[in-house]
Coordinates of N, CA and C in Angstrom, one line a residue:
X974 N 151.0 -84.9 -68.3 CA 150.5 -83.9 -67.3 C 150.2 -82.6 -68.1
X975 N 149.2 -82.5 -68.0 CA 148.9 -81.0 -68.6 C 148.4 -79.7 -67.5
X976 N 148.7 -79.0 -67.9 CA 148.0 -78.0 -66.9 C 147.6 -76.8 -67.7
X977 N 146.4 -76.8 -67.6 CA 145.4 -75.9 -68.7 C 144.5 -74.8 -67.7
X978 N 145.2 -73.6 -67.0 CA 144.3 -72.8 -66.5 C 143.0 -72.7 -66.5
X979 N 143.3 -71.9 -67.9 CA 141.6 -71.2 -68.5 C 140.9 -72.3 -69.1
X980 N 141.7 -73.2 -69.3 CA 140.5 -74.4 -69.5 C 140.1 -74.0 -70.9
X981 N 141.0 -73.1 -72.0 CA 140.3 -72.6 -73.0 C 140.5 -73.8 -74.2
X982 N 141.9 -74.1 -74.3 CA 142.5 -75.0 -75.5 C 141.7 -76.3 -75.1
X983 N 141.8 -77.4 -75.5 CA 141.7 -78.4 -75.6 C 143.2 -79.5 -76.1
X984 N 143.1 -80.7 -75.6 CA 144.8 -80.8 -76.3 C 144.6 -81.6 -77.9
X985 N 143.1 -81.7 -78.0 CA 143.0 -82.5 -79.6 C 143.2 -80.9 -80.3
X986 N 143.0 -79.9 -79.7 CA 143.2 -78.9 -80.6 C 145.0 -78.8 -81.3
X987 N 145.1 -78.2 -82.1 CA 146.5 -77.8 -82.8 C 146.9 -76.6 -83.0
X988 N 147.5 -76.8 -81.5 CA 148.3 -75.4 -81.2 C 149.0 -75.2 -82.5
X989 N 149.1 -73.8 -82.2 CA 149.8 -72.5 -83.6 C 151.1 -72.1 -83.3
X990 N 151.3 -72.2 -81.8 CA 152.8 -72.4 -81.3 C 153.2 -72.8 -80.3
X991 N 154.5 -73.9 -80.2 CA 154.8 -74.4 -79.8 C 156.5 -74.5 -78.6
X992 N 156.6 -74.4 -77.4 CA 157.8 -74.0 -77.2 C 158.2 -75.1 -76.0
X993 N 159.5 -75.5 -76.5 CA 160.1 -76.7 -75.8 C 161.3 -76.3 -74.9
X994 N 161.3 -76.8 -73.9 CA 162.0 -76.2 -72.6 C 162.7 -77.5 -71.6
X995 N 163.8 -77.5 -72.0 CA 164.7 -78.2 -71.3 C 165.8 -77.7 -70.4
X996 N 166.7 -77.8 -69.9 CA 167.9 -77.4 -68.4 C 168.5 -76.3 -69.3
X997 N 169.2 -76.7 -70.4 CA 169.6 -75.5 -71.1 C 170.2 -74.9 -72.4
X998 N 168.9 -76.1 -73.3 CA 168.6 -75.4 -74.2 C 169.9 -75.7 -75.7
X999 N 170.6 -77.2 -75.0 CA 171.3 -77.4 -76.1 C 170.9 -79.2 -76.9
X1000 N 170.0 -79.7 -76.1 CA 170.0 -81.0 -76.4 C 168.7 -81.6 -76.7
X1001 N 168.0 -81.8 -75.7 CA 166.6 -82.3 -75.6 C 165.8 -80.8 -76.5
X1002 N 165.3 -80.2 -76.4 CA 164.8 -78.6 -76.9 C 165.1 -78.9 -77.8
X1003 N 166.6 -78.4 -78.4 CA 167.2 -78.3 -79.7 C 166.3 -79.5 -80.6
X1004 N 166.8 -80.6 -79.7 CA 166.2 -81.8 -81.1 C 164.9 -81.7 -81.6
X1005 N 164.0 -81.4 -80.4 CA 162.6 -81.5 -80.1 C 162.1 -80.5 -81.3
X1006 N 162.7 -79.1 -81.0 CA 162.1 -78.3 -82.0 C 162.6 -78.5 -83.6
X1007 N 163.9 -79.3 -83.8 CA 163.9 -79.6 -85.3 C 163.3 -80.1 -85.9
X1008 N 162.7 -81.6 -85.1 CA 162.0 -82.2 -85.5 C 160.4 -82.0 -85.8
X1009 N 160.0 -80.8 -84.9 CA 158.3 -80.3 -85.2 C 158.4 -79.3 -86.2
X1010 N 159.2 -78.6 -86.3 CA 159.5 -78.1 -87.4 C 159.7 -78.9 -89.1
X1011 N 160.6 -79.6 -88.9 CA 160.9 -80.4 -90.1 C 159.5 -81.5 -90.2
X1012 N 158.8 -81.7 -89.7 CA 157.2 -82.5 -89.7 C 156.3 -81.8 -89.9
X1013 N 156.2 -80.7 -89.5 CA 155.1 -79.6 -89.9 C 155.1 -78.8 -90.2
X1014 N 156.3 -78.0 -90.5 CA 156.6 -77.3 -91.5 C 156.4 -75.8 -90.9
X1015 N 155.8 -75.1 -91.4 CA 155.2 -73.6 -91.1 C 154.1 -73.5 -90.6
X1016 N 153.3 -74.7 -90.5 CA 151.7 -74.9 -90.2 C 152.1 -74.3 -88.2
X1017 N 153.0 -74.7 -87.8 CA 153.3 -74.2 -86.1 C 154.3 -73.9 -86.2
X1018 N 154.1 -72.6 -85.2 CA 155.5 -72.0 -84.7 C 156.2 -72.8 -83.7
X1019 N 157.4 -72.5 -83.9 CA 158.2 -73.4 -82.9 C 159.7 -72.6 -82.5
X1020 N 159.8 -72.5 -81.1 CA 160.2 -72.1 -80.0 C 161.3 -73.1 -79.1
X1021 N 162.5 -72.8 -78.8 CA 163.2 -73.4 -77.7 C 163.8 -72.8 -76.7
X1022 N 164.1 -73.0 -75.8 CA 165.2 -72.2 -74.6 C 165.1 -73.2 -73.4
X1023 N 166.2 -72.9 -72.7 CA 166.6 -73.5 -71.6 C 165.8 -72.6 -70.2
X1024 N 166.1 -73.3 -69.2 CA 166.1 -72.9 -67.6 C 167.2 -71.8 -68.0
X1025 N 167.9 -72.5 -68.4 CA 169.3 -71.5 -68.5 C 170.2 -71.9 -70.0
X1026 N 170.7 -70.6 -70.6 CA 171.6 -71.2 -71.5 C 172.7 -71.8 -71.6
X1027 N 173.1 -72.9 -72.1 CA 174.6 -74.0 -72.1 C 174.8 -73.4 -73.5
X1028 N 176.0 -73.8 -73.4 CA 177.3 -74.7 -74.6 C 176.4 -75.2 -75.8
X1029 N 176.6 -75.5 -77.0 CA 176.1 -76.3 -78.0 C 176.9 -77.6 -78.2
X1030 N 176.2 -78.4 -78.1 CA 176.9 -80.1 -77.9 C 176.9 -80.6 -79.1
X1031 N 178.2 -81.1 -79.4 CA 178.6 -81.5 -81.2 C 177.4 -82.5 -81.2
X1032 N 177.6 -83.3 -79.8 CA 177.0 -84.9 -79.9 C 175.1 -84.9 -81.0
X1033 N 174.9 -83.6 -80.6 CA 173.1 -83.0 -80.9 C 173.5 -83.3 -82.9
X1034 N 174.4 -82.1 -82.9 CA 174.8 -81.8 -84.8 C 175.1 -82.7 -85.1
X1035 N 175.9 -83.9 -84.8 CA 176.1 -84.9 -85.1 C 174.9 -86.3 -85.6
X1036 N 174.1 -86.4 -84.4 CA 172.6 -87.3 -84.5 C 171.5 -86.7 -85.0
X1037 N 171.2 -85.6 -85.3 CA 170.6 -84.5 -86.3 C 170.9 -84.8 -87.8
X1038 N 172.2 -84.4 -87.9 CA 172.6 -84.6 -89.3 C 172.4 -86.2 -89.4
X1039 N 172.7 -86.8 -89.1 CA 172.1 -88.3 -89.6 C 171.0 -88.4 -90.3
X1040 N 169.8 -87.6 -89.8 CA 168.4 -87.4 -90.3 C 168.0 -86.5 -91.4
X1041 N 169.4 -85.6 -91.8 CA 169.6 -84.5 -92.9 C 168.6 -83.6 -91.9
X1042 N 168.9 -83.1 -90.7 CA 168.5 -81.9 -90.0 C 169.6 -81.4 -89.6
X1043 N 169.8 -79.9 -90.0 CA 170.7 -79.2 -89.6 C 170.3 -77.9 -88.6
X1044 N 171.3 -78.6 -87.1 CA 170.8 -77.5 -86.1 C 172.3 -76.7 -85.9
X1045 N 173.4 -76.5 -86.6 CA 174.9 -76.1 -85.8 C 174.8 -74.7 -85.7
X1046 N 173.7 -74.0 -86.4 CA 173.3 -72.8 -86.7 C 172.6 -72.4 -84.8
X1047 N 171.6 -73.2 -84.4 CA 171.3 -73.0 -82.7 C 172.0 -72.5 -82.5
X1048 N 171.5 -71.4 -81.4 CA 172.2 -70.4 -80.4 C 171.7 -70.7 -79.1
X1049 N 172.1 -71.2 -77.9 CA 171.1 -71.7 -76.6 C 170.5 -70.5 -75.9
X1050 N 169.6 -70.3 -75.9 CA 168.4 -69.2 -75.4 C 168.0 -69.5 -74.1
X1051 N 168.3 -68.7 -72.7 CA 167.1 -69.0 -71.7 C 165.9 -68.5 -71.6
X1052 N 165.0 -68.8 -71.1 CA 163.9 -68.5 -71.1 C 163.2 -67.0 -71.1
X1053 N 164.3 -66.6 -70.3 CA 164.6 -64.6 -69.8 C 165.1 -64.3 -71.4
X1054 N 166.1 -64.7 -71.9 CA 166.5 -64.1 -73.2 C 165.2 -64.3 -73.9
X1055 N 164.6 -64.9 -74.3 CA 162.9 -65.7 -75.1 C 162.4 -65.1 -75.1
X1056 N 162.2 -64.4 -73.5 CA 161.0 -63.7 -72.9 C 161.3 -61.8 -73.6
X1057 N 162.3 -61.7 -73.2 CA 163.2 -60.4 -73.3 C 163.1 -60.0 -74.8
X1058 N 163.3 -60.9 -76.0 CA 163.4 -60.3 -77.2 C 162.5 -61.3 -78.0
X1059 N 161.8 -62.2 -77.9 CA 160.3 -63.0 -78.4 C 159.6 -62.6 -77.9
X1060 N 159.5 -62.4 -76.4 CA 158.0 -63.0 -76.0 C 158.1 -64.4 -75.9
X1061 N 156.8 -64.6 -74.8 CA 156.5 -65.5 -74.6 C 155.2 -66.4 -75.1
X1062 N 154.3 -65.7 -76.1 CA 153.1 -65.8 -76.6 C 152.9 -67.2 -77.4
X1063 N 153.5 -68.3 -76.6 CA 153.0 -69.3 -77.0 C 151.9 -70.2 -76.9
X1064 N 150.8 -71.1 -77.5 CA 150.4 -71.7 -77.1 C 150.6 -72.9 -76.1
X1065 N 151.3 -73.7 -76.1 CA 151.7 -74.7 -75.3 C 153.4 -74.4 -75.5
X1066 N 153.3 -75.2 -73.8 CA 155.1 -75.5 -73.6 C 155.2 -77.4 -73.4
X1067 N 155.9 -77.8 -73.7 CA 156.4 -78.4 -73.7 C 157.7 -78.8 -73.1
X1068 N 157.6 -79.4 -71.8 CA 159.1 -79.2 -70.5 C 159.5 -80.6 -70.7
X1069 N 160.7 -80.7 -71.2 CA 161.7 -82.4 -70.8 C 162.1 -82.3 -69.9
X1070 N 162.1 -81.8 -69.0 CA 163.2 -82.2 -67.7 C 162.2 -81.6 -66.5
X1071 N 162.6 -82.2 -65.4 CA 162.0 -82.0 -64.2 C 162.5 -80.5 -63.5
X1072 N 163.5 -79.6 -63.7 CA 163.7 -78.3 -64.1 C 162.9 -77.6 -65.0
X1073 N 162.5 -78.1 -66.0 CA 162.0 -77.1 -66.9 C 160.8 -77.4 -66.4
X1074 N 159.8 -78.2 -66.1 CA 158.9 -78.5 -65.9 C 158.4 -77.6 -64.5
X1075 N 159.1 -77.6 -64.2 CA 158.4 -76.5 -62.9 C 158.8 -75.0 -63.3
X1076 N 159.7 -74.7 -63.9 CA 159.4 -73.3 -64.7 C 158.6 -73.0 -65.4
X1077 N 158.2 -74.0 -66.5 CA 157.2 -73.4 -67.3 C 155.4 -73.7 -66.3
X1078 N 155.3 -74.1 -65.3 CA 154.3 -74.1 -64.6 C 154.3 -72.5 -64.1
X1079 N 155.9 -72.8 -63.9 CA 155.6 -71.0 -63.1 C 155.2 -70.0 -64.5
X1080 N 155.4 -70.2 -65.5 CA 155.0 -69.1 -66.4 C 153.3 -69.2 -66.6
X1081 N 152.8 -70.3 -66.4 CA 151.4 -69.9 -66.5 C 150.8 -69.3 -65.7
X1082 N 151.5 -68.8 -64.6 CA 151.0 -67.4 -63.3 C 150.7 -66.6 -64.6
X1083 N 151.7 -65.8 -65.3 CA 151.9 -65.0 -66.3 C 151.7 -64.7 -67.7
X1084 N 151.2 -66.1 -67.8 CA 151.3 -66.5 -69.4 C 149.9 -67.4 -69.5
X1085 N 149.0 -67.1 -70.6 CA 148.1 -67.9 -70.5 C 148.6 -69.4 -72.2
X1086 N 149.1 -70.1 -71.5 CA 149.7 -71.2 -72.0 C 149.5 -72.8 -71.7
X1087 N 149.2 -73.7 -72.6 CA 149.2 -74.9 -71.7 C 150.4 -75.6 -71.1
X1088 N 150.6 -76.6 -70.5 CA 152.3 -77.2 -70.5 C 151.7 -78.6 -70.7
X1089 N 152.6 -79.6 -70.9 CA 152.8 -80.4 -70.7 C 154.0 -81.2 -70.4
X1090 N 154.4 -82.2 -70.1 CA 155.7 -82.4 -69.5 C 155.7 -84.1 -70.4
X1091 N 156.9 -83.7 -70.8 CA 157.9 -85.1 -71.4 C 158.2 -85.4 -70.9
X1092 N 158.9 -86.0 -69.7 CA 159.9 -86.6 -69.4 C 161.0 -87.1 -69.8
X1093 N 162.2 -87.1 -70.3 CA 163.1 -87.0 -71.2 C 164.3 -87.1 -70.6
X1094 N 164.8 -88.9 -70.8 CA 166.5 -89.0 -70.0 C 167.3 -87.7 -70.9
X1095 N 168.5 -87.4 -70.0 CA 168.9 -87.2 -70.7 C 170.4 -87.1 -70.9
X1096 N 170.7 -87.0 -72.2 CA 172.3 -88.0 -73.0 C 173.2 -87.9 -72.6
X1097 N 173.1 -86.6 -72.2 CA 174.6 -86.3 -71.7 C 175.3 -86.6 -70.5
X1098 N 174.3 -87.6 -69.8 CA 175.1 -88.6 -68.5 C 175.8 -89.8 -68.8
X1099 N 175.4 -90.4 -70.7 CA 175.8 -91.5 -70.6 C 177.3 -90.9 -70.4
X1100 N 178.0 -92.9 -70.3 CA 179.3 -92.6 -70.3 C 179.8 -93.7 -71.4
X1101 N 180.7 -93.7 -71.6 CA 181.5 -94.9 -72.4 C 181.6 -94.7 -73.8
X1102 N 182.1 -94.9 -74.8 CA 182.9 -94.8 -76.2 C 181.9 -93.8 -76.6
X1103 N 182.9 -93.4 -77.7 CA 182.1 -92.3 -78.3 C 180.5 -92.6 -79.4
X1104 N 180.8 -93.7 -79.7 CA 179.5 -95.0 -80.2 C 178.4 -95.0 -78.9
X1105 N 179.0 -95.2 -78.3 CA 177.6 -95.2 -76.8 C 177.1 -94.3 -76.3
X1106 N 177.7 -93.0 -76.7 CA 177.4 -91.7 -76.3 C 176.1 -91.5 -77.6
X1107 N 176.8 -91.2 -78.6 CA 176.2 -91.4 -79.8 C 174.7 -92.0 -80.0
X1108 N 174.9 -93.4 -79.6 CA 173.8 -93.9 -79.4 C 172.6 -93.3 -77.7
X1109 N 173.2 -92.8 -77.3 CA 172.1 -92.4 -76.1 C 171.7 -91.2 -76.7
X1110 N 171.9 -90.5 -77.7 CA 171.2 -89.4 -78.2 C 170.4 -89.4 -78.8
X1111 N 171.0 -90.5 -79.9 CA 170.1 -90.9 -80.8 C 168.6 -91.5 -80.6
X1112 N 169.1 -92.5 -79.2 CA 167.6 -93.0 -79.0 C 166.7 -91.8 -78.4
X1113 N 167.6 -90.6 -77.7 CA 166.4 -89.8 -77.3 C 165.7 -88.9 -78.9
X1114 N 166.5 -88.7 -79.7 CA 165.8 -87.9 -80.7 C 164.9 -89.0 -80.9
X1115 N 165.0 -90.1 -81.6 CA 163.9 -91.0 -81.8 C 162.8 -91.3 -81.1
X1116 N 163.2 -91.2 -79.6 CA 162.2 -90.8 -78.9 C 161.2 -89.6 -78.7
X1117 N 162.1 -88.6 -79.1 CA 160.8 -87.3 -79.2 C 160.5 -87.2 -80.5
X1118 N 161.1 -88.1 -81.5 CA 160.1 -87.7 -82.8 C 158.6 -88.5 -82.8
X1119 N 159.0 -89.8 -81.8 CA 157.3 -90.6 -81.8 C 156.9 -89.9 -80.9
X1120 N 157.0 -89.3 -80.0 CA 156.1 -88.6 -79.2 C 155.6 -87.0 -79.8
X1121 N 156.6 -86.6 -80.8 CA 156.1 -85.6 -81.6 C 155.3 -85.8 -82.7
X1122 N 155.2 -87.0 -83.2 CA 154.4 -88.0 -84.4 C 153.1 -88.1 -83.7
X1123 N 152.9 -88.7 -82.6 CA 151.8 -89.1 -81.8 C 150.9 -87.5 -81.3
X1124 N 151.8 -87.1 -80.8 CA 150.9 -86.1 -79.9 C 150.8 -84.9 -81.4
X1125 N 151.3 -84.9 -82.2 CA 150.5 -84.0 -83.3 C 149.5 -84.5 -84.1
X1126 N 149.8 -86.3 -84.4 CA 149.2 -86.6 -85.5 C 147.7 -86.1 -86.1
X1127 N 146.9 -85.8 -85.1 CA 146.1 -86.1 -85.5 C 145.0 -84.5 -85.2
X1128 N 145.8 -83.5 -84.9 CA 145.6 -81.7 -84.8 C 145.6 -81.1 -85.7

């Protein structure tokens, strides 16, 4: 789902920055933006924050580092803090969660930005050993690296 106001971008275009918006800014986000970063380098800016700021979840630094990406350094950012000492002057958002996803709609009242929405389980409901937790993270980072593979490849 996209929602493009001005009608100005195009989504074959290659946004210059990029900002990922999940509940709060410790899991889904976090991964999301290491991974567009670590794939494209400096060529886009890249942005994360929550609805609201949480905790930093080992379970993220843990399935990160697997990949030799190091996030333990993240700080969780809400969107108000973003807004407050960044700005918001991004090209596209990017919302995983059905929370974030109606926030960053509300910013385009204010912001001339595109959104689009992930959809994105997310890990921290699984339950059971610490192997099964592990693995429900894991499959979501792998999951937003092909959808970050796909939806850049070719911008």
């Amino acid at each position: 789902m996209v929602a493009d106001p001005g009608g100005a971008r195009s989504r074959s275009a290659r946004p210059q920055s990029v900002l990922f918006i999940c509940g709060q800014n410790v899991v889904r986000s976090v991964m999301a933006a290491a991974l567009l970063r670590h794939l494209y380098g400096k060529s886009i800016y890249v942005g994360s924050a929550g609805v609201i700021a949480g905790e930093p979840d080992p379970f993220v630094t843990a399935v990160m580092d697997e990949i030799g990406l190091d996030v333990h350094k993240h700080r969780p950012k809400s969107l108000e803090e973003l807004e407050e000492y960044e700005g918001l002057g991004f090209d596209l958002a990017i919302s995983l969660s059905p929370g974030a996803h109606h926030r960053a709609l509300e910013l385009t009242r204010t912001n001339a930005l595109d959104v689009e929405y992930w959809p994105t389980t997310d890990p921290t409901r699984e339950s059971g050993s610490r192997e099964q937790r592990l693995d429900a993270y894991r499959a979501v980072r792998d999951e937003l690296e092909q959808r970050i593979r796909a939806r850049f490849r070719h911008t």
